[in-house]
Coordinates of C-alpha atoms in Angstrom, one line a residue:
X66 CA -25.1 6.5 -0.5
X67 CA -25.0 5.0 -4.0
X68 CA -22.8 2.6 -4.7
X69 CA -20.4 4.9 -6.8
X70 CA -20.0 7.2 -3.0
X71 CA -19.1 4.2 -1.7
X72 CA -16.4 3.1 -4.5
X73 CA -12.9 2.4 -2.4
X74 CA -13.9 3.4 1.4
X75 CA -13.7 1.1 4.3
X76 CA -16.8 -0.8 4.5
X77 CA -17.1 -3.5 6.8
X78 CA -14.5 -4.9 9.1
X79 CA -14.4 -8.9 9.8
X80 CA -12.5 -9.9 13.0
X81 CA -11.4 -13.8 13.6
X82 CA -12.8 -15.9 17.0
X83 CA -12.3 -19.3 18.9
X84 CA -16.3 -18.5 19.4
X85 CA -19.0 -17.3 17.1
X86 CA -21.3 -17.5 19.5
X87 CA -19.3 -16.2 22.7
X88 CA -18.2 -13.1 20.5
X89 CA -22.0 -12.4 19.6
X90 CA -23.0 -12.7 22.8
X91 CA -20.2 -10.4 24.5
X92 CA -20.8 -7.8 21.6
X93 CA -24.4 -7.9 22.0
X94 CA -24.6 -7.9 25.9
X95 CA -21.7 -5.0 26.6
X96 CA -22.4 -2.7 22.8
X97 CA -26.2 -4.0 22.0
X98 CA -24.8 -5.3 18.3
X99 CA -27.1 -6.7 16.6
X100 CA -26.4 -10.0 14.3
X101 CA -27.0 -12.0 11.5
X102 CA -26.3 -15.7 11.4
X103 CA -24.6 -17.4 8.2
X104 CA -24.3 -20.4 9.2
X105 CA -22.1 -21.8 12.8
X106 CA -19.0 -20.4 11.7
X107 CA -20.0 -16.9 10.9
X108 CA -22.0 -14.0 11.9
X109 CA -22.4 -10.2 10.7
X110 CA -23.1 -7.5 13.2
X111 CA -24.2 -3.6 12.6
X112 CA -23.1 -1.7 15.6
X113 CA -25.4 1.7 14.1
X114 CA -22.4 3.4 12.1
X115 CA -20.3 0.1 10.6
X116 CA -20.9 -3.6 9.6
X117 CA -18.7 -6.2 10.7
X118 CA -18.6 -9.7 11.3
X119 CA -17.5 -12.8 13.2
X120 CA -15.9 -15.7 12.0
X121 CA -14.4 -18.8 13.1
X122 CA -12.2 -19.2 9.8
X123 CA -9.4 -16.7 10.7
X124 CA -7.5 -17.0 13.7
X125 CA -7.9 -14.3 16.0
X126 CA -5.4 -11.6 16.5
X127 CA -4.3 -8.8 18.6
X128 CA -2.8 -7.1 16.0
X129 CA -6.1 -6.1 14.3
X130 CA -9.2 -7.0 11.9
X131 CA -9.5 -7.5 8.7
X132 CA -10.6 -4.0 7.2
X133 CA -12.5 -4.9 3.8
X134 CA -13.5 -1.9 1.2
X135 CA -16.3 -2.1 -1.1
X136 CA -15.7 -1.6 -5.0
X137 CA -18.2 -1.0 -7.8
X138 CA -15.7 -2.6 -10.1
X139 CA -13.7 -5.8 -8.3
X140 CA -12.2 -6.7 -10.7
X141 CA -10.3 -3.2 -11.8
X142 CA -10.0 -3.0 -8.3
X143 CA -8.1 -6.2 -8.1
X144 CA -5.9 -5.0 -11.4
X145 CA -5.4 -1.5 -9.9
X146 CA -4.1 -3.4 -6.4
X147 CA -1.5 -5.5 -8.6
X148 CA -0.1 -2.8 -11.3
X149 CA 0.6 -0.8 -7.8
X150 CA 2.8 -3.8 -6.0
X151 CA -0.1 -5.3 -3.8
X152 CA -0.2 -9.1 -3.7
X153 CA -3.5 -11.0 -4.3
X154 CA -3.1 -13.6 -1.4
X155 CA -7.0 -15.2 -1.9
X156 CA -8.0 -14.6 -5.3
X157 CA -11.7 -13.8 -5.9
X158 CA -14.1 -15.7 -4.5
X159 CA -17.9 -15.8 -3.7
X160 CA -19.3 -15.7 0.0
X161 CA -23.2 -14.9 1.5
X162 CA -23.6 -11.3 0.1
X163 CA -21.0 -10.6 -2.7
X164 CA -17.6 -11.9 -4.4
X165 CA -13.9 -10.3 -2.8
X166 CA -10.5 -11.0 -2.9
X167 CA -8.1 -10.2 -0.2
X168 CA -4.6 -8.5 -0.8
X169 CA -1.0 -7.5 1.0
X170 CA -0.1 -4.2 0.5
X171 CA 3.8 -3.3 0.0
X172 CA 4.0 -2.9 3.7
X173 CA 2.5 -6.4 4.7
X174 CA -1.1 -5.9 5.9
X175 CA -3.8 -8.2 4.7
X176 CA -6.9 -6.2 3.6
X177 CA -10.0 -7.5 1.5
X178 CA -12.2 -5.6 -0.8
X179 CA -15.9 -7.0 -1.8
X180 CA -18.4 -6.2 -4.2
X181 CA -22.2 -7.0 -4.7

């Protein structure tokens, strides 16, 4: 899929741990993920269908992941998320791969969205 396909559908979902390492190794034993390391604190996974990651920088939670949707455009993106009530709660910011920004929607979940 091009890049345009891919314009504002869930891409990659990012879940917090106490253990980069344990999660990688649970995920890889019991689903046969396989990883990428970025360092101690993260790791990305491809489970065949969807890419994800580990990381030690968000708390973990039982009431879900962080869902993050690519954009060919982050910026508009960002704009279109504001002019429509979201809330930019980590403004733009560069990480291994890409640039993203996460936001609340109206109804209080956190989501991200990324770029190349």
């Amino acid at each position: 899929m091009s890049q345009t396909d891919n314009h504002h559908r869930l891409d990659y979902v990012e879940f917090g741990t106490t253990t980069v390492p344990g999660s990688k190794a649970f995920f890889a034993e019991v689903f046969g993920w396989e990883f990428t390391d970025y360092g101690p604190d993260y790791t990305a996974f491809k489970d065949g269908r969807l890419d994800g990651g580990f990381t030690s920088a968000r708390t973990p939670s039982t009431e879900g992941a962080l869902l993050v949707l690519f954009s060919s455009d982050l910026e508009a993106t960002q704009r279109a998320v504001e002019k429509a009530g979201g809330k930019v709660v980590k403004v733009i910011f560069d990480f291994p791969g890409g640039r993203r920004f996460h936001f609340a929607e109206p109804g209080g979940n956190e989501l991200a969205v990324w770029a190349e």
